[in-house]
mmCIF file of C-alpha atoms in Angstrom:
data_model
loop_
_atom_site.group_PDB
_atom_site.id
_atom_site.type_symbol
_atom_site.label_atom_id
_atom_site.label_comp_id
_atom_site.label_asym_id
_atom_site.label_seq_id
_atom_site.Cartn_x
_atom_site.Cartn_y
_atom_site.Cartn_z
ATOM 1 C CA MET A 1 -47.773 -64.145 -101.350
ATOM 2 C CA LEU A 2 -51.436 -64.411 -100.437
ATOM 3 C CA ILE A 3 -53.465 -66.521 -102.864
ATOM 4 C CA ILE A 4 -57.209 -65.849 -102.771
ATOM 5 C CA GLY A 5 -59.036 -68.683 -104.512
ATOM 6 C CA GLU A 6 -61.258 -67.366 -107.302
ATOM 7 C CA ASN A 7 -63.303 -70.439 -108.143
ATOM 8 C CA ILE A 8 -66.460 -69.816 -106.102
ATOM 9 C CA HIS A 9 -67.790 -67.273 -108.576
ATOM 10 C CA ILE A 10 -71.426 -66.921 -109.587
ATOM 11 C CA ILE A 11 -70.428 -66.528 -113.234
ATOM 12 C CA SER A 12 -69.337 -70.187 -113.255
ATOM 13 C CA PRO A 13 -72.232 -72.362 -114.434
ATOM 14 C CA ARG A 14 -71.563 -75.063 -111.819
ATOM 15 C CA VAL A 15 -71.390 -72.478 -109.031
ATOM 16 C CA LYS A 16 -74.534 -70.766 -110.261
ATOM 17 C CA GLU A 17 -76.340 -74.098 -110.278
ATOM 18 C CA ALA A 18 -75.035 -75.029 -106.821
ATOM 19 C CA VAL A 19 -76.212 -71.694 -105.447
ATOM 20 C CA ARG A 20 -79.622 -72.148 -107.048
ATOM 21 C CA LYS A 21 -80.000 -75.594 -105.503
ATOM 22 C CA ARG A 22 -78.235 -74.602 -102.251
ATOM 23 C CA ASP A 23 -75.961 -77.582 -102.863
ATOM 24 C CA THR A 24 -73.823 -77.363 -99.754
ATOM 25 C CA GLU A 25 -71.658 -80.370 -100.580
ATOM 26 C CA ALA A 26 -70.723 -79.005 -104.011
ATOM 27 C CA MET A 27 -69.577 -75.710 -102.508
ATOM 28 C CA GLN A 28 -67.672 -77.477 -99.769
ATOM 29 C CA ARG A 29 -65.840 -79.685 -102.268
ATOM 30 C CA LEU A 30 -64.814 -76.658 -104.296
ATOM 31 C CA ALA A 31 -63.715 -74.748 -101.211
ATOM 32 C CA GLN A 32 -61.694 -77.670 -99.867
ATOM 33 C CA ALA A 33 -60.057 -78.348 -103.229
ATOM 34 C CA GLN A 34 -58.805 -74.766 -103.429
ATOM 35 C CA VAL A 35 -57.408 -74.819 -99.906
ATOM 36 C CA ASP A 36 -55.752 -78.174 -100.520
ATOM 37 C CA ALA A 37 -54.120 -76.684 -103.619
ATOM 38 C CA GLY A 38 -52.642 -73.799 -101.660
ATOM 39 C CA ALA A 39 -55.266 -71.040 -101.373
ATOM 40 C CA ASP A 40 -54.854 -68.906 -98.256
ATOM 41 C CA MET A 41 -58.266 -67.275 -98.584
ATOM 42 C CA LEU A 42 -61.385 -67.944 -100.622
ATOM 43 C CA ASP A 43 -63.278 -65.329 -102.598
ATOM 44 C CA LEU A 44 -67.030 -65.860 -102.325
ATOM 45 C CA ASN A 45 -68.418 -64.000 -105.323
ATOM 46 C CA ILE A 46 -72.207 -64.014 -105.369
ATOM 47 C CA GLY A 47 -72.669 -61.116 -107.777
ATOM 48 C CA PRO A 48 -75.067 -58.250 -106.957
ATOM 49 C CA GLN A 49 -77.841 -60.583 -105.665
ATOM 50 C CA LYS A 50 -80.130 -57.699 -104.772
ATOM 51 C CA ARG A 51 -83.051 -59.793 -103.490
ATOM 52 C CA GLN A 52 -81.490 -62.951 -102.055
ATOM 53 C CA GLY A 53 -78.015 -61.696 -101.278
ATOM 54 C CA VAL A 54 -78.241 -61.856 -97.499
ATOM 55 C CA GLU A 55 -79.571 -65.411 -97.425
ATOM 56 C CA ILE A 56 -77.145 -66.653 -100.079
ATOM 57 C CA MET A 57 -74.117 -65.151 -98.349
ATOM 58 C CA GLN A 58 -75.169 -66.569 -94.994
ATOM 59 C CA TRP A 59 -75.600 -70.020 -96.524
ATOM 60 C CA LEU A 60 -72.311 -69.872 -98.386
ATOM 61 C CA VAL A 61 -70.203 -68.629 -95.467
ATOM 62 C CA SER A 62 -71.695 -71.239 -93.153
ATOM 63 C CA ALA A 63 -71.147 -74.038 -95.685
ATOM 64 C CA VAL A 64 -67.532 -73.154 -96.414
ATOM 65 C CA GLN A 65 -66.604 -72.685 -92.767
ATOM 66 C CA GLU A 66 -67.761 -76.211 -91.969
ATOM 67 C CA VAL A 67 -64.855 -77.641 -93.973
ATOM 68 C CA THR A 68 -62.043 -75.065 -93.862
ATOM 69 C CA ASP A 69 -60.649 -72.360 -91.639
ATOM 70 C CA ALA A 70 -59.285 -70.326 -94.563
ATOM 71 C CA GLY A 71 -60.023 -66.620 -94.594
ATOM 72 C CA LEU A 72 -62.995 -65.453 -96.626
ATOM 73 C CA SER A 73 -63.268 -62.603 -99.108
ATOM 74 C CA LEU A 74 -66.889 -61.521 -99.411
ATOM 75 C CA ASP A 75 -67.391 -60.375 -102.983
ATOM 76 C CA THR A 76 -70.614 -58.546 -103.786
ATOM 77 C CA THR A 77 -71.913 -55.019 -104.210
ATOM 78 C CA ASN A 78 -74.758 -55.899 -101.819
ATOM 79 C CA LEU A 79 -73.611 -54.298 -98.567
ATOM 80 C CA PRO A 80 -76.279 -55.924 -96.338
ATOM 81 C CA ALA A 81 -75.091 -59.290 -97.675
ATOM 82 C CA ILE A 82 -71.515 -58.415 -96.750
ATOM 83 C CA ARG A 83 -72.622 -57.513 -93.246
ATOM 84 C CA ALA A 84 -74.550 -60.751 -92.960
ATOM 85 C CA GLY A 85 -71.485 -62.708 -94.025
ATOM 86 C CA LEU A 86 -69.157 -60.833 -91.682
ATOM 87 C CA ASP A 87 -71.493 -61.601 -88.791
ATOM 88 C CA LEU A 88 -70.869 -65.302 -89.415
ATOM 89 C CA VAL A 89 -67.106 -65.311 -90.008
ATOM 90 C CA LYS A 90 -65.580 -67.225 -87.137
ATOM 91 C CA ALA A 91 -62.517 -66.257 -85.143
ATOM 92 C CA GLY A 92 -59.397 -68.396 -85.121
ATOM 93 C CA PRO A 93 -55.695 -68.429 -85.979
ATOM 94 C CA LYS A 94 -56.285 -68.733 -89.731
ATOM 95 C CA ARG A 95 -59.625 -67.001 -89.940
ATOM 96 C CA GLY A 96 -59.949 -63.592 -91.443
ATOM 97 C CA ALA A 97 -62.414 -61.576 -93.454
ATOM 98 C CA MET A 98 -61.963 -59.358 -96.467
ATOM 99 C CA ILE A 99 -64.458 -57.129 -98.246
ATOM 100 C CA ASN A 100 -64.272 -57.143 -102.042
ATOM 101 C CA SER A 101 -64.609 -54.243 -102.696
ATOM 102 C CA THR A 102 -64.871 -50.484 -102.599
ATOM 103 C CA SER A 103 -63.845 -47.978 -105.244
ATOM 104 C CA ALA A 104 -63.451 -44.210 -105.217
ATOM 105 C CA GLU A 105 -67.027 -43.777 -106.402
ATOM 106 C CA GLU A 106 -68.712 -41.475 -103.923
ATOM 107 C CA GLU A 107 -71.414 -43.849 -102.672
ATOM 108 C CA ARG A 108 -69.113 -46.869 -102.324
ATOM 109 C CA LEU A 109 -66.381 -44.855 -100.642
ATOM 110 C CA ALA A 110 -68.873 -43.422 -98.168
ATOM 111 C CA LYS A 111 -70.475 -46.728 -97.200
ATOM 112 C CA VAL A 112 -68.023 -49.612 -97.549
ATOM 113 C CA PRO A 113 -64.857 -48.584 -95.632
ATOM 114 C CA PRO A 114 -66.760 -47.940 -92.375
ATOM 115 C CA VAL A 115 -68.088 -51.508 -92.504
ATOM 116 C CA ALA A 116 -64.558 -52.868 -92.912
ATOM 117 C CA ALA A 117 -63.403 -50.768 -89.976
ATOM 118 C CA GLU A 118 -66.352 -51.859 -87.833
ATOM 119 C CA TYR A 119 -65.630 -55.554 -88.347
ATOM 120 C CA GLY A 120 -61.846 -55.317 -88.483
ATOM 121 C CA ALA A 121 -61.925 -56.751 -91.983
ATOM 122 C CA LYS A 122 -59.402 -56.297 -94.752
ATOM 123 C CA LEU A 123 -60.619 -54.108 -97.602
ATOM 124 C CA ILE A 124 -59.915 -54.314 -101.319
ATOM 125 C CA ALA A 125 -60.013 -50.846 -102.871
ATOM 126 C CA LEU A 126 -60.212 -50.523 -106.646
ATOM 127 C CA THR A 127 -58.167 -47.660 -108.094
ATOM 128 C CA MET A 128 -61.064 -46.278 -110.077
ATOM 129 C CA GLY A 129 -63.721 -43.627 -109.622
ATOM 130 C CA LYS A 130 -66.970 -42.646 -111.257
ATOM 131 C CA GLY A 131 -65.204 -42.183 -114.584
ATOM 132 C CA GLY A 132 -64.333 -45.869 -114.812
ATOM 133 C CA ILE A 133 -60.894 -47.454 -115.007
ATOM 134 C CA PRO A 134 -58.094 -44.907 -115.507
ATOM 135 C CA LEU A 135 -55.831 -45.676 -118.420
ATOM 136 C CA THR A 136 -52.439 -45.014 -116.832
ATOM 137 C CA ALA A 137 -50.604 -46.190 -113.739
ATOM 138 C CA GLU A 138 -50.177 -42.579 -112.637
ATOM 139 C CA GLU A 139 -53.921 -41.916 -112.708
ATOM 140 C CA ARG A 140 -54.646 -45.061 -110.695
ATOM 141 C CA VAL A 141 -52.044 -44.192 -108.080
ATOM 142 C CA THR A 142 -53.406 -40.646 -107.844
ATOM 143 C CA ILE A 143 -56.838 -42.035 -106.974
ATOM 144 C CA ALA A 144 -55.217 -44.202 -104.307
ATOM 145 C CA ILE A 145 -53.268 -41.306 -102.798
ATOM 146 C CA GLU A 146 -55.983 -38.671 -102.971
ATOM 147 C CA GLN A 147 -59.111 -40.697 -102.197
ATOM 148 C CA LEU A 148 -58.735 -44.330 -101.165
ATOM 149 C CA ILE A 149 -55.928 -44.076 -98.616
ATOM 150 C CA PRO A 150 -57.258 -40.914 -96.909
ATOM 151 C CA ARG A 151 -60.697 -42.497 -96.556
ATOM 152 C CA ALA A 152 -59.240 -45.683 -95.074
ATOM 153 C CA MET A 153 -57.222 -43.647 -92.589
ATOM 154 C CA GLU A 154 -60.252 -41.517 -91.750
ATOM 155 C CA VAL A 155 -62.293 -44.541 -90.664
ATOM 156 C CA GLY A 156 -59.402 -46.270 -88.912
ATOM 157 C CA ILE A 157 -58.365 -49.025 -91.346
ATOM 158 C CA PRO A 158 -54.644 -49.789 -90.865
ATOM 159 C CA MET A 159 -52.488 -49.819 -93.978
ATOM 160 C CA GLU A 160 -51.791 -53.537 -93.565
ATOM 161 C CA ASP A 161 -55.527 -54.179 -94.001
ATOM 162 C CA LEU A 162 -55.978 -51.979 -97.083
ATOM 163 C CA TYR A 163 -55.420 -53.825 -100.364
ATOM 164 C CA LEU A 164 -55.194 -51.529 -103.376
ATOM 165 C CA ASP A 165 -56.188 -53.145 -106.672
ATOM 166 C CA PRO A 166 -54.323 -51.699 -109.693
ATOM 167 C CA LEU A 167 -56.976 -53.125 -112.049
ATOM 168 C CA VAL A 168 -55.714 -55.807 -114.390
ATOM 169 C CA LEU A 169 -57.206 -55.554 -117.882
ATOM 170 C CA THR A 170 -57.366 -58.244 -120.527
ATOM 171 C CA VAL A 171 -54.626 -58.602 -123.082
ATOM 172 C CA ALA A 172 -57.376 -59.325 -125.606
ATOM 173 C CA GLY A 173 -58.464 -55.822 -126.525
ATOM 174 C CA CYS A 174 -56.724 -53.820 -123.798
ATOM 175 C CA GLN A 175 -53.168 -54.986 -124.369
ATOM 176 C CA GLU A 176 -51.619 -51.517 -124.174
ATOM 177 C CA TYR A 177 -52.801 -51.168 -120.576
ATOM 178 C CA CYS A 178 -51.275 -54.389 -119.236
ATOM 179 C CA PRO A 179 -47.964 -52.749 -118.263
ATOM 180 C CA HIS A 180 -49.796 -50.076 -116.281
ATOM 181 C CA ALA A 181 -51.059 -52.420 -113.564
ATOM 182 C CA VAL A 182 -47.506 -53.685 -113.041
ATOM 183 C CA GLU A 183 -46.145 -50.157 -112.775
ATOM 184 C CA ALA A 184 -48.988 -49.053 -110.504
ATOM 185 C CA VAL A 185 -47.942 -51.717 -108.017
ATOM 186 C CA ARG A 186 -44.346 -50.477 -108.237
ATOM 187 C CA TYR A 187 -45.384 -46.890 -107.520
ATOM 188 C CA ILE A 188 -47.544 -47.937 -104.581
ATOM 189 C CA LYS A 189 -44.954 -50.181 -102.952
ATOM 190 C CA GLN A 190 -41.954 -47.911 -103.507
ATOM 191 C CA GLY A 191 -43.515 -44.480 -103.220
ATOM 192 C CA MET A 192 -45.695 -44.704 -100.123
ATOM 193 C CA ASP A 193 -44.666 -44.949 -96.470
ATOM 194 C CA PRO A 194 -46.217 -46.880 -94.951
ATOM 195 C CA ALA A 195 -47.247 -48.653 -98.122
ATOM 196 C CA PRO A 196 -50.669 -50.277 -98.213
ATOM 197 C CA MET A 197 -51.026 -53.824 -99.456
ATOM 198 C CA THR A 198 -51.752 -54.621 -103.102
ATOM 199 C CA VAL A 199 -53.955 -57.227 -104.758
ATOM 200 C CA CYS A 200 -55.050 -58.057 -108.282
ATOM 201 C CA GLY A 201 -57.704 -60.050 -110.061
ATOM 202 C CA LEU A 202 -55.102 -62.034 -111.962
ATOM 203 C CA SER A 203 -57.280 -63.972 -114.404
ATOM 204 C CA ASN A 204 -58.638 -60.730 -115.870
ATOM 205 C CA VAL A 205 -55.478 -60.506 -117.959
ATOM 206 C CA SER A 206 -56.505 -63.597 -119.933
ATOM 207 C CA ASN A 207 -60.232 -62.961 -120.226
ATOM 208 C CA HIS A 208 -61.547 -63.717 -123.731
ATOM 209 C CA VAL A 209 -58.366 -65.621 -124.577
ATOM 210 C CA PRO A 210 -58.448 -69.247 -125.806
ATOM 211 C CA ALA A 211 -58.377 -71.634 -122.868
ATOM 212 C CA GLU A 212 -55.079 -73.210 -123.879
ATOM 213 C CA ASN A 213 -53.266 -69.873 -123.496
ATOM 214 C CA ARG A 214 -54.826 -68.605 -120.292
ATOM 215 C CA SER A 215 -52.594 -70.319 -117.736
ATOM 216 C CA LEU A 216 -49.395 -69.186 -119.460
ATOM 217 C CA LEU A 217 -50.522 -65.569 -119.629
ATOM 218 C CA ASN A 218 -51.676 -65.650 -116.014
ATOM 219 C CA ARG A 219 -48.506 -67.097 -114.540
ATOM 220 C CA VAL A 220 -46.080 -64.953 -116.540
ATOM 221 C CA TYR A 221 -48.048 -61.833 -115.618
ATOM 222 C CA LEU A 222 -48.093 -62.852 -111.972
ATOM 223 C CA VAL A 223 -44.304 -63.205 -111.946
ATOM 224 C CA MET A 224 -44.084 -59.678 -113.375
ATOM 225 C CA LEU A 225 -46.452 -58.373 -110.700
ATOM 226 C CA MET A 226 -44.536 -60.177 -107.965
ATOM 227 C CA ALA A 227 -41.403 -58.417 -109.167
ATOM 228 C CA THR A 228 -42.906 -55.022 -108.364
ATOM 229 C CA GLY A 229 -44.239 -56.133 -104.991
ATOM 230 C CA ILE A 230 -47.797 -57.436 -105.362
ATOM 231 C CA ASP A 231 -48.928 -58.889 -102.036
ATOM 232 C CA ALA A 232 -51.960 -60.945 -103.064
ATOM 233 C CA ALA A 233 -53.760 -62.279 -106.096
ATOM 234 C CA ILE A 234 -57.286 -63.477 -106.635
ATOM 235 C CA ALA A 235 -56.356 -66.433 -108.794
ATOM 236 C CA ASP A 236 -57.006 -70.075 -109.589
ATOM 237 C CA PRO A 237 -55.123 -72.264 -107.089
ATOM 238 C CA LEU A 238 -56.235 -75.339 -109.043
ATOM 239 C CA ASP A 239 -53.855 -74.255 -111.829
ATOM 240 C CA ASP A 240 -50.810 -76.336 -110.913
ATOM 241 C CA GLU A 241 -48.474 -74.461 -113.250
ATOM 242 C CA LEU A 242 -49.513 -71.133 -111.777
ATOM 243 C CA MET A 243 -48.882 -72.335 -108.241
ATOM 244 C CA GLU A 244 -45.545 -73.794 -109.330
ATOM 245 C CA ALA A 245 -44.511 -70.397 -110.725
ATOM 246 C CA VAL A 246 -45.321 -68.792 -107.377
ATOM 247 C CA ARG A 247 -43.269 -71.440 -105.588
ATOM 248 C CA ILE A 248 -40.317 -70.965 -107.934
ATOM 249 C CA VAL A 249 -40.198 -67.237 -107.275
ATOM 250 C CA GLU A 250 -40.743 -67.505 -103.532
ATOM 251 C CA GLU A 251 -38.149 -70.257 -103.098
ATOM 252 C CA ARG A 252 -35.743 -68.872 -105.718
ATOM 253 C CA ASP A 253 -35.644 -72.293 -107.378
ATOM 254 C CA ASP A 254 -33.496 -72.098 -110.511
ATOM 255 C CA SER A 255 -32.998 -75.850 -110.828
ATOM 256 C CA THR A 256 -34.800 -76.006 -114.177
ATOM 257 C CA GLY A 257 -34.481 -73.930 -117.303
ATOM 258 C CA VAL A 258 -38.013 -72.577 -116.944
ATOM 259 C CA GLY A 259 -37.438 -71.813 -113.274
ATOM 260 C CA ALA A 260 -34.211 -69.960 -114.026
ATOM 261 C CA LEU A 261 -35.966 -67.943 -116.741
ATOM 262 C CA LEU A 262 -38.885 -66.993 -114.483
ATOM 263 C CA LEU A 263 -36.423 -65.804 -111.838
ATOM 264 C CA THR A 264 -34.501 -63.814 -114.436
ATOM 265 C CA LEU A 265 -37.768 -62.241 -115.605
ATOM 266 C CA HIS A 266 -38.649 -61.419 -112.003
ATOM 267 C CA ASP A 267 -35.291 -59.839 -111.326
ATOM 268 C CA ARG A 268 -35.236 -57.869 -114.582
ATOM 269 C CA ILE A 269 -38.672 -56.381 -113.883
ATOM 270 C CA ALA A 270 -37.726 -55.616 -110.272
ATOM 271 C CA ALA A 271 -34.654 -53.725 -111.511
ATOM 272 C CA MET A 272 -36.695 -51.885 -114.180
ATOM 273 C CA GLU A 273 -34.773 -53.709 -116.891
ATOM 274 C CA GLU A 274 -35.904 -55.740 -119.895
ATOM 275 C CA LEU A 275 -35.721 -59.463 -120.443
ATOM 276 C CA GLU A 276 -33.186 -60.096 -123.218
ATOM 277 C CA PRO A 277 -33.175 -62.808 -125.914
ATOM 278 C CA SER A 278 -29.848 -63.958 -124.476
ATOM 279 C CA ASP A 279 -31.663 -64.832 -121.233
ATOM 280 C CA VAL A 280 -33.774 -67.411 -123.076
ATOM 281 C CA ASP A 281 -33.001 -70.822 -124.523
ATOM 282 C CA MET A 282 -35.092 -70.468 -127.653
ATOM 283 C CA ASP A 283 -34.617 -74.163 -128.421
ATOM 284 C CA ASP A 284 -36.727 -74.954 -125.352
ATOM 285 C CA PRO A 285 -40.394 -74.538 -126.394
ATOM 286 C CA ALA A 286 -41.459 -73.685 -122.832
ATOM 287 C CA GLN A 287 -38.893 -70.906 -122.544
ATOM 288 C CA ALA A 288 -39.691 -69.593 -126.016
ATOM 289 C CA ALA A 289 -43.382 -69.436 -125.042
ATOM 290 C CA ILE A 290 -42.532 -67.428 -121.919
ATOM 291 C CA TRP A 291 -40.448 -65.013 -124.018
ATOM 292 C CA LYS A 292 -43.301 -64.476 -126.482
ATOM 293 C CA THR A 293 -45.746 -63.982 -123.625
ATOM 294 C CA VAL A 294 -43.574 -61.336 -121.994
ATOM 295 C CA GLN A 295 -43.399 -59.441 -125.298
ATOM 296 C CA VAL A 296 -47.197 -59.448 -125.496
ATOM 297 C CA LEU A 297 -47.712 -58.422 -121.861
ATOM 298 C CA GLU A 298 -45.229 -55.580 -122.248
ATOM 299 C CA ASN A 299 -47.111 -54.475 -125.383
ATOM 300 C CA LYS A 300 -44.105 -55.009 -127.637
ATOM 301 C CA THR A 301 -45.752 -57.645 -129.824
ATOM 302 C CA ILE A 302 -49.382 -57.417 -130.899
ATOM 303 C CA PHE A 303 -51.513 -60.070 -129.228
ATOM 304 C CA SER A 304 -53.386 -62.533 -131.382
ATOM 305 C CA GLU A 305 -54.839 -65.919 -130.591
ATOM 306 C CA ALA A 306 -51.955 -67.443 -132.546
ATOM 307 C CA TYR A 307 -49.185 -65.397 -130.904
ATOM 308 C CA LEU A 308 -47.322 -68.500 -129.730
ATOM 309 C CA ARG A 309 -47.164 -69.871 -133.264
ATOM 310 C CA THR A 310 -45.718 -66.774 -134.905
#
């Protein structure tokens, strides 16, 4: 699957400081580290940046492209900044550009897809409209079918360049909605022909969760999403355990107990079945933690910060 490195994000204090100082070397080190760890693309999230967006995006794209030929996802609501970045994205066998993102909100849907079509860029489309994030998978898919896909087709974006985002919500406070993103991907991949691509902001599922639990939640959720056909994830490639989970699923590596369990989880979700206690060696703490995490992500056990200890 396509891994889009999430770590160049203006919300990060070190990134914010590097942007303020225009510290090219700091951004290049972070970009290179993500690519070395397995990122296929890099998300360059500069936030809204209403006044300096164009200059910041130009600086950032130029800096990153000096050290890597990975594709770039330009992440801002500032459309002139996106254009400025797209103007600088170089051609090449591994190059590529992605716009992050549009939604079904009238203004965004009118303005953003034509820019993607003009530049031949991939487009992330959030399955939400002016009313905010829909609660159910069905509502999200309806927005995709009735608004996002027709608009992409209207402006000439091929389905292989349209990445629908089913909108991952945090397990801390929005636990009941976690299964809906997984099922939205299933509906999109199985119910549409040709099916567009799918992408998620993976780390959203563990927002506001203690740091020691975030990686586990992220990687178990990603395995569940992979089971229903997710094509890409904006995620942390510097998380070795996350990248190992991706490798296990892609290579079908059941040589360890944890690997075998992750593959069983994947296959159960793909078949619309449930993981069973008999699938898990509860005497193995790592497997027991995966079991407990699945129960939380499927909204069968109430999430708490101490869920692994109960």
